[in-house]
Coordinates of C-alpha atoms and ligand atoms in Angstrom, one line a residue:
X162 CA 0.0 0.0 -0.1
X163 CA 2.9 2.4 1.1
X164 CA 4.4 1.8 -2.5
X165 CA 1.2 2.5 -4.3
X166 CA 0.8 5.8 -2.3
X167 CA 4.4 6.7 -3.1
X168 CA 3.8 6.3 -6.9
X169 CA 0.7 8.4 -6.9
X170 CA 2.1 11.3 -4.7
X171 CA 5.5 11.5 -6.2
X172 CA 8.3 12.9 -4.3
X173 CA 7.3 16.5 -3.3
X174 CA 4.1 16.0 -1.3
X175 CA 4.0 18.0 2.2
X176 CA 2.1 16.8 5.2
X177 CA 1.2 18.9 8.1
X178 CA 0.2 17.0 11.4
X179 CA -1.1 19.2 14.2
X180 CA -1.7 17.5 17.7
X181 CA -3.8 18.9 20.5
X182 CA -4.4 17.8 24.1
X183 CA -2.1 15.7 26.4
X184 CA 1.5 14.2 25.8
X185 CA -0.2 10.8 24.9
X186 CA -1.9 12.5 22.0
X187 CA 1.2 14.3 21.0
X188 CA 3.1 11.1 21.1
X189 CA 0.4 9.6 18.8
X190 CA 0.9 12.6 16.4
X191 CA 4.7 11.8 16.5
X192 CA 3.7 8.2 15.2
X193 CA 1.3 9.6 12.5
X194 CA 4.3 11.6 11.2
X195 CA 6.6 8.6 11.2
X196 CA 3.8 6.7 9.2
X197 CA 3.6 9.6 6.6
X198 CA 7.2 9.9 6.3
X199 CA 7.4 6.2 5.4
X200 CA 4.7 6.7 2.8
X201 CA 6.9 9.2 1.1
X202 CA 5.6 12.6 2.5
X203 CA 7.9 15.4 3.5
X204 CA 6.8 17.2 6.8
X205 CA 6.1 20.8 6.8
X206 CA 4.9 23.1 9.8
X207 CA 3.2 25.4 7.2
X208 CA -0.6 24.3 6.7
X209 CA -0.5 26.6 3.6
X210 CA 2.0 24.5 2.0
X211 CA 0.6 21.1 2.7
X212 CA -0.8 18.6 0.4
X213 CA -2.2 16.5 3.5
X214 CA -3.4 18.0 6.8
X215 CA -4.1 15.9 9.7
X216 CA -5.4 17.2 12.8
X217 CA -5.0 15.1 15.9
X218 CA -7.7 16.0 18.3
X219 CA -8.6 16.2 22.0
X220 CA -12.0 15.9 23.6
X221 CA -11.5 16.3 27.3
X222 CA -13.1 19.6 27.4
X223 CA -15.8 21.3 25.5
X224 CA -13.5 24.3 24.8
X225 CA -11.0 22.0 23.3
X226 CA -13.5 20.6 20.9
X227 CA -15.0 24.0 19.9
X228 CA -11.6 25.2 19.2
X229 CA -11.1 22.2 16.8
X230 CA -14.3 22.7 15.2
X231 CA -13.2 26.3 14.4
X232 CA -10.0 25.3 13.0
X233 CA -11.6 22.6 10.9
X234 CA -14.2 25.3 9.6
X235 CA -11.3 27.5 8.5
X236 CA -9.7 25.0 6.5
X237 CA -12.6 25.2 4.0
X238 CA -10.8 28.2 2.5
X239 CA -7.6 26.2 2.1
X240 CA -9.4 23.4 0.3
X241 CA -10.9 25.9 -2.1
X242 CA -7.5 27.4 -2.8
X243 CA -6.2 23.9 -3.4
X244 CA -9.0 21.3 -4.3
X245 CA -6.3 18.4 -4.2
X246 CA -5.7 19.0 -0.5
X247 CA -6.5 15.9 1.6
X248 CA -7.8 16.7 5.1
X249 CA -8.0 14.0 7.8
X250 CA -9.0 14.2 11.5
X251 CA -7.7 11.7 13.9
X252 CA -7.7 11.7 17.8
X253 CA -9.9 11.5 20.8
X254 CA -12.9 13.6 19.1
X255 CA -13.1 11.0 16.4
X256 CA -13.3 8.1 18.7
X257 CA -16.7 9.5 19.6
X258 CA -19.2 8.3 16.8
X259 CA -21.6 11.3 17.3
X260 CA -18.6 13.6 16.6
X261 CA -17.3 11.5 13.6
X262 CA -20.7 11.6 12.2
X263 CA -21.1 15.4 12.8
X264 CA -17.8 15.9 10.9
X265 CA -19.0 13.6 8.0
X266 CA -22.3 15.6 7.9
X267 CA -21.3 19.2 8.5
X268 CA -17.6 19.5 7.3
X269 CA -17.4 18.5 3.7
X270 CA -13.8 19.8 3.4
X271 CA -12.7 16.7 5.4
X272 CA -11.7 13.6 3.6
X273 CA -11.4 11.1 6.2
X274 CA -11.9 10.5 9.8
X275 CA -9.8 8.1 11.9
X276 CA -10.2 6.7 15.6
X277 CA -7.5 6.6 18.3
X278 CA -7.3 2.7 18.0
X279 CA -7.4 2.7 14.2
X280 CA -4.4 4.9 13.2
X281 CA -2.9 2.0 11.1
X282 CA -5.6 2.5 8.8
X283 CA -4.4 5.7 7.9
X284 CA -2.5 4.5 4.7
X285 CA -5.7 2.7 3.5
X286 CA -8.0 5.8 4.1
X287 CA -5.3 8.0 2.3
X288 CA -5.0 5.7 -0.5
X289 CA -8.9 5.8 -1.0
X290 CA -8.9 9.5 -1.0
X291 CA -5.9 9.6 -3.6
X292 CA -8.0 7.3 -5.6
X293 CA -11.1 9.6 -5.7
X294 CA -13.3 8.1 -2.9
X295 CA -15.4 10.7 -1.1
X296 CA -15.4 10.3 2.5
X297 CA -13.5 7.6 4.6
X298 CA -14.1 6.8 8.1
X299 CA -12.5 3.9 10.5
X300 CA -13.2 4.3 14.2
X301 CA -13.3 0.6 15.0
X302 CA -10.8 -0.6 17.8
X303 CA -7.9 -2.4 16.5
X304 CA -5.0 -1.1 18.6
X305 CA -2.4 -2.7 16.5
X306 CA -0.5 0.7 15.9
X307 CA 0.5 2.1 19.3
X308 CA 3.0 -0.5 20.0
X309 CA 5.0 -0.6 17.0
X310 CA 5.1 2.4 14.8
X311 CA 8.2 4.5 14.1
X312 CA 8.0 8.2 15.5
X313 CA 9.3 11.5 14.1
X314 CA 10.0 13.0 17.5
X315 CA 9.4 16.9 18.0
X316 CA 12.5 17.4 20.2
X317 CA 16.1 16.1 19.9
X318 CA 16.5 16.0 23.6
X319 CA 13.2 15.2 25.3
X320 CA 11.3 12.1 24.4
X321 CA 7.9 10.8 25.6
X322 CA 7.7 7.1 26.0
X323 CA 4.1 5.8 26.5
X324 CA 4.2 2.7 28.7
X325 CA 0.5 2.0 28.7
X326 CA -2.7 3.0 26.8
X327 CA -6.4 3.5 27.8
X328 CA -7.8 3.9 31.3
X329 CA -10.0 1.8 33.6
X330 CA -10.7 4.2 36.1
X331 CA -13.9 5.9 34.8
X332 CA -13.7 9.1 36.7
X333 CA -17.3 10.4 36.3
X334 CA -16.5 13.7 34.6
X335 CA -14.0 12.1 32.2
X336 CA -14.2 11.2 28.6
X337 CA -10.8 9.4 28.2
X338 CA -11.8 5.9 29.0
X339 CA -14.5 6.1 26.4
X340 CA -12.1 7.4 23.6
X341 CA -8.9 5.5 24.7
X342 CA -10.3 2.2 25.7
X343 CA -9.3 -0.2 28.4
X344 CA -5.8 -0.4 30.0
X345 CA -3.0 -2.1 27.8
X346 CA 0.3 -2.3 29.2
X347 CA 3.6 -2.2 26.8
X348 CA 5.9 -5.1 27.7
X349 CA 8.8 -4.1 30.1
X350 CA 11.4 -5.3 27.7
X351 CA 10.2 -3.2 24.8
X352 CA 10.1 -0.1 27.1
X353 CA 13.6 -0.6 28.2
X354 CA 14.9 -1.3 24.7
X355 CA 13.2 2.0 23.6
X356 CA 14.8 4.1 26.4
X357 CA 18.0 2.4 26.0
X358 CA 18.2 3.5 22.4
X359 CA 16.9 6.9 23.1
X360 CA 19.6 7.6 25.7
X361 CA 22.0 6.4 23.1
X362 CA 20.7 8.7 20.7
X363 CA 21.4 11.7 23.0
X364 CA 18.0 12.2 24.7
X365 CA 18.3 13.9 28.2
X366 CA 14.9 13.6 29.3
X367 CA 12.6 10.5 29.2
X368 CA 9.0 11.1 30.0
X369 CA 7.1 8.0 30.8
X370 CA 3.3 8.2 30.0
X371 CA 0.0 6.7 31.0
X372 CA -3.3 7.8 32.1
X373 CA -2.2 5.9 35.4
X374 CA 1.3 4.8 35.6
X375 CA 0.5 3.2 38.8
X376 CA -1.6 0.4 37.5
X377 CA 1.1 -0.4 34.7
X378 CA 1.4 -4.2 34.4
X379 CA -2.0 -4.9 36.1
X380 CA -3.3 -6.5 32.8
X381 CA -0.4 -8.9 33.0
X382 CA -1.2 -9.8 36.8
X383 CA 1.9 -8.1 38.0
X384 CA 2.1 -6.1 41.2
X385 CA 4.3 -3.2 41.7
X386 CA 5.3 -3.5 38.2
X387 CA 5.8 0.5 37.7
X388 CA 8.4 0.9 40.7
X389 CA 10.1 -2.2 39.3
X390 CA 10.2 -0.6 35.8
X391 CA 11.5 2.7 37.2
X392 CA 14.2 0.7 39.0
X393 CA 15.3 -1.2 35.6
X394 CA 15.4 2.2 33.8
X395 CA 17.5 4.0 36.4
X396 CA 20.0 1.2 35.8
X397 CA 20.6 2.3 32.2
X398 CA 23.8 4.2 31.8
X399 CA 23.8 7.7 30.7
X400 CA 23.3 11.3 31.7
X401 CA 19.3 11.6 31.7
X402 CA 16.4 12.3 33.7
X403 CA 13.3 10.1 34.0
X404 CA 9.9 11.7 34.6
X405 CA 6.5 10.2 34.5
X406 CA 2.7 11.3 34.5
X407 CA 0.2 10.8 35.6
X408 CA -0.1 8.8 39.0
X409 CA -3.3 8.3 40.4
X410 CA -3.5 8.9 44.2
X411 CA -5.5 6.0 44.9
X412 CA -2.5 3.8 43.7
X413 CA 0.4 5.9 44.7
X414 CA 2.1 3.4 46.9
X415 CA 4.7 3.7 49.5
X416 CA 6.8 1.4 47.2
X417 CA 6.5 4.1 44.5
X418 CA 7.6 7.0 46.7
X419 CA 10.5 4.9 48.1
X420 CA 11.6 4.3 44.5
X421 CA 11.5 7.9 43.5
X422 CA 13.9 8.6 46.4
X423 CA 16.2 5.7 45.9
X424 CA 17.0 6.1 42.0
X425 CA 19.1 8.9 41.1
X426 CA 17.7 9.5 37.6
X427 CA 14.2 9.7 38.6
X428 CA 13.1 13.2 39.0
X429 CA 12.3 14.4 42.5
X430 CA 8.8 15.7 41.5
X431 CA 5.3 14.0 41.7
X432 CA 2.3 15.0 39.8
X433 CA -0.5 13.9 41.9
X434 CA -4.0 14.9 40.6
X435 CA -6.2 15.9 43.6
X436 CA -9.3 17.1 41.5
X437 CA -11.1 18.3 44.7
X438 CA -10.4 18.5 48.5
X439 CA -14.0 17.6 49.3
X440 CA -14.8 13.8 50.2
X441 CA -18.3 14.3 48.8
X442 CA -17.2 15.6 45.4
X443 CA -14.4 13.0 45.3
X444 CA -16.9 10.2 46.0
X445 CA -19.3 11.7 43.3
X446 CA -16.2 11.8 40.9
X447 CA -15.6 8.1 41.6
X448 CA -11.9 8.9 42.5
X449 CA -11.8 6.2 45.2
X450 CA -9.7 8.2 47.7
X451 CA -10.7 10.7 50.4
X452 CA -8.8 13.9 51.3
X453 CA -7.4 12.3 54.4
X454 CA -6.0 9.4 52.4
X455 CA -4.4 11.8 50.0
X456 CA -2.8 13.7 52.7
X457 CA -1.3 10.4 54.2
X458 CA 0.5 10.1 51.0
X459 CA 1.6 13.7 51.0
X460 CA 2.7 13.3 54.6
X461 CA 4.9 10.4 53.9
X462 CA 6.6 12.3 51.0
X463 CA 7.0 15.3 53.2
X464 CA 8.5 13.0 56.1
X465 CA 11.3 11.8 53.5
X466 CA 11.9 15.4 52.2
X467 CA 9.8 18.4 53.2
X468 CA 10.8 20.4 50.2
X469 CA 9.9 17.6 47.8
X470 CA 8.1 19.1 44.5
X471 CA 4.3 18.2 44.2
X472 CA 1.9 19.4 41.4
X473 CA -1.7 18.7 40.8
X474 CA -4.8 19.0 38.6
X475 CA -8.0 20.4 40.0
X476 CA -11.6 20.7 38.6
X477 CA -13.5 23.6 39.8
X478 CA -17.4 23.7 39.4
X479 CA -18.1 19.8 39.5
X480 CA -21.8 19.4 39.4
X481 CA -23.5 21.0 42.6
X482 CA -20.0 21.9 44.1
X483 CA -20.9 23.8 47.1
X484 CA -19.0 26.6 48.9
X485 CA -17.9 24.2 51.5
X486 CA -16.6 21.9 49.0
X487 CA -14.6 24.4 47.3
X488 CA -13.2 25.5 50.7
X489 CA -12.1 22.0 51.4
X490 CA -10.1 22.1 48.1
X491 CA -8.5 25.5 49.2
X492 CA -7.8 23.9 52.4
X493 CA -5.8 20.9 51.0
X494 CA -4.0 23.4 48.5
X495 CA -2.8 25.5 51.5
X496 CA -1.8 22.2 53.4
X497 CA 0.1 20.6 50.6
X498 CA 1.7 23.8 49.1
X499 CA 1.9 22.6 45.6
X500 CA 4.7 24.0 43.4
X501 CA 2.2 24.3 40.5
X502 CA -1.4 23.5 39.9
X503 CA -3.3 22.8 36.7
X504 CA -6.9 23.9 37.2
X505 CA -10.0 23.5 35.0
X506 CA -13.6 24.6 35.4
X507 CA -15.7 21.5 34.9
X508 CA -16.7 20.7 31.5
X509 CA -19.8 18.4 30.9
X510 CA -18.9 15.5 28.5
X511 CA -22.0 13.6 27.1
X512 CA -21.6 10.1 27.7
X513 CA -19.9 10.3 31.1
X514 CA -21.8 9.7 34.4
X515 CA -21.3 13.4 35.6
X516 CA -23.2 14.6 32.4
X517 CA -26.4 13.0 34.0
X518 CA -25.8 14.9 37.3
X519 CA -27.9 17.8 38.2
X520 CA -25.9 21.2 38.4
X521 CA -27.4 24.2 39.8
X522 CA -24.0 26.1 40.4
X523 CA -24.1 29.4 38.2
X524 CA -21.2 29.9 35.7
X525 CA -20.3 33.0 37.4
X526 CA -19.7 31.3 40.8
X527 CA -17.6 28.7 39.0
X528 CA -15.6 31.6 37.4
X529 CA -15.1 33.3 40.8
X530 CA -14.1 30.1 42.5
X531 CA -11.5 29.7 39.7
X532 CA -10.0 33.4 40.2
X533 CA -9.8 32.7 43.9
X534 CA -8.1 29.5 43.5
X535 CA -5.3 30.9 41.1
X536 CA -4.8 33.7 43.6
X537 CA -4.2 31.4 46.5
X538 CA -1.9 29.2 44.5
X539 CA 0.0 32.5 43.2
X540 CA 0.8 33.4 46.7
X541 CA 1.7 29.7 47.8
X542 CA 4.2 29.4 44.7
X543 CA 6.0 32.7 45.0
X544 CA 6.4 31.7 48.9
X545 CA 7.3 28.0 47.9
X546 CA 9.9 29.2 45.4
X547 CA 11.9 31.1 48.0
X548 CA 13.0 27.9 49.5
X549 CA 15.2 27.4 46.3
X550 CA 17.2 30.9 46.7
X551 CA 20.9 30.1 47.3
X552 CA 20.4 26.4 46.1
X553 CA 22.1 24.6 43.2
X554 CA 19.7 23.2 40.7
X555 CA 20.3 21.1 37.5
X556 CA 18.5 22.5 34.7
X557 CA 17.8 20.9 31.3
X558 CA 17.7 23.8 28.8
X559 CA 14.5 24.1 26.8
X560 CA 14.7 27.4 24.8
X561 CA 15.6 30.8 24.9
X562 CA 13.5 32.9 27.3
X563 CA 10.4 34.4 25.8
X564 CA 10.5 37.1 28.6
X565 CA 14.1 38.2 29.1
X566 CA 16.5 39.0 26.4
X567 CA 19.7 37.1 26.6
X568 CA 18.5 34.6 28.9
X569 CA 17.4 30.8 28.5
X570 CA 14.9 28.8 30.1
X571 CA 14.6 25.3 31.3
X572 CA 13.1 22.9 34.0
X573 CA 14.9 21.7 37.0
X574 CA 14.9 18.3 38.3
X575 CA 11.9 19.3 40.5
X576 CA 10.0 20.6 37.4
X577 CA 10.3 24.3 38.2
X578 CA 11.0 26.8 35.3
X579 CA 14.4 28.3 35.8
X580 CA 15.7 31.2 33.9
X581 CA 19.4 32.4 33.7
X582 CA 21.6 34.4 31.5
X583 CA 22.8 32.2 28.5
X584 CA 22.5 31.6 24.7
X585 CA 20.8 29.0 22.6
X586 CA 23.9 27.0 22.4
X587 CA 22.7 25.7 25.7
X588 CA 19.5 24.3 24.5
X589 CA 19.3 20.6 25.2
X590 CA 22.1 20.5 27.7
X591 CA 22.1 20.1 31.5
X592 CA 23.3 23.1 33.2
X593 CA 24.0 23.8 37.1
X594 CA 22.4 27.0 38.2
X595 CA 22.7 28.9 41.5
X596 CA 19.3 30.4 42.3
X597 CA 19.2 33.9 43.0
X598 CA 15.7 35.2 43.0
X599 CA 12.1 33.7 43.1
X600 CA 8.9 34.6 41.4
X601 CA 5.6 33.0 41.3
X602 CA 5.8 31.2 38.0
X603 CA 9.7 30.6 37.8
X604 CA 13.0 31.1 39.6
X605 CA 16.0 33.1 38.5
X606 CA 19.7 32.3 38.6
X607 CA 23.1 32.1 37.3
X608 CA 25.1 29.5 35.7
X609 CA 27.8 28.0 37.9
Ligands
LIG103 N1 -5.3 10.5 33.9 C1 -4.9 11.6 34.3 C2 -5.3 11.7 35.8 O1 -6.2 11.0 36.4 O2 -4.6 12.5 36.5 C3 -5.5 12.8 33.9 C4 -5.9 12.8 32.4 S1 -6.8 14.2 32.0 C5 -6.3 14.3 30.3 C6 -6.1 15.6 32.5 C7 -6.9 16.5 33.5 O3 -8.0 17.1 32.9 C8 -7.5 15.7 34.7 O4 -6.8 15.5 35.5 C9 -8.7 16.5 35.0 O5 -8.4 17.5 35.9 C10 -9.0 17.3 33.7 N2 -10.4 16.9 33.3 C11 -10.6 15.7 32.7 N3 -11.9 15.7 32.3 C12 -12.3 17.2 32.6 C13 -13.8 17.6 32.4 N4 -14.8 16.9 32.0 N5 -13.7 19.0 32.9 C14 -12.9 19.4 33.3 N6 -11.6 19.0 33.5 C15 -11.4 17.7 33.1
LIG104 FE1 -9.8 10.3 33.4 FE2 -9.7 9.4 35.6 FE3 -8.7 7.9 33.7 FE4 -7.5 10.3 34.5 S1 -7.8 8.2 35.8 S2 -7.8 9.5 32.3 S3 -9.2 11.4 35.2 S4 -10.8 8.5 34.0
LIG105 FE1 -7.4 14.9 25.1 FE2 -7.4 12.5 24.5 FE3 -5.4 13.3 26.0 S1 -9.1 13.5 25.3 S2 -6.1 14.9 27.0 S3 -6.1 13.9 23.8 S4 -6.2 11.2 26.0

């Protein structure tokens, strides 16, 4: 099939792939790029120059979907200017049948739609388009793609490595289990081989991905498989840092935390999504932990290192969240003192359990709570970051600073943004930095 496509498109066709949403989706986008490269496409960052456009979509919140519908709508113009242009939509939006049907019905500029577990059908769908077929759709669940495909990675020093796919948790607000299917873990030896190769190729940051990495290996009947995997990866020789996300608090074991502290290459940072500090809301979210149980995990971490870096995800305005529920969230935030939070206003996702729940909280109350939450966190972050002043931090430089001329920006082992004077030759390198100042979103320092 690949040869047939090559013979039709010749040698100068360009593909533009744009991914939205989480790092797992971005990783899928890198695999789609690998697939297209194999078929003879060149890759471009300019949609106007493209002969093929694939939008790899996210469905986690309504505003993510609206934005993508807006972009698909604006592509009508591109198609009018270049009628041979092929437009495909992949990712989590298309895994919902009603959305795939809506695209087919209302966006005639789209040539094909492919679901998250059917990415290996892209060559067949493309060939059909190139041979003049009107609209192609495959949203079946095959899942033969995620394990094997080659990737065109976006960075030459930071690599994402999915260790598992799907989710079994069915948090009542969340669409992910419906669009990504049940948990499937990759084999440990495949992950180790991939990481070993990445390190050999000069990658400095390995980000292990899964919707809940703590249940890695459960489908093989293994227990504590994730801490064991971390210990194996830590043994790989080379200068690199291992990160991972996300870690569901209900499964964040003592063994996991001990492993983080005992493995030199594992970053001293844990992203532990709280979602809400109210037991009533947590129960209605089906999170399967209480605020107290969550705090036991935090206290254990703090007992080993009271400056350990924690970050979290929070949802504001879950159906019928009361003022007391929200106060309980603020209370936990003040107790934990996260270095950073990622907060979202609840978005109703049709097909989920929470979508059926009554919700009498007005939008303006939700927005007010969100502003209050961000204000509280701003104060916590700026106070927290002062603990780094005078300390030495090892920073992997990402880019030149967007805010300060002559400065570069990177992430410390603790996942804190660090800016210091330097030039772009430092991008992709580890640099030791002495911290001299703290703000509420980053720390400043000087190269040692
Ligand atoms: N599996 C990860 C976990 O449990 O932490 C999170 C995956 S989800 C892609 C990322 C975050 O999006 C969640 O932690 C949650 O805070 C947020 N989220 C998911 N569904 C949402 C919804 N319907 N409305 C608002 N935020 C949502
Ligand atoms: Fe969604 Fe919950 Fe699964 Fe995370 S653990 S992906 S929030 S269902
Ligand atoms: Fe979005 Fe799908 Fe990720 S819904 S957050 S791209 S798993």
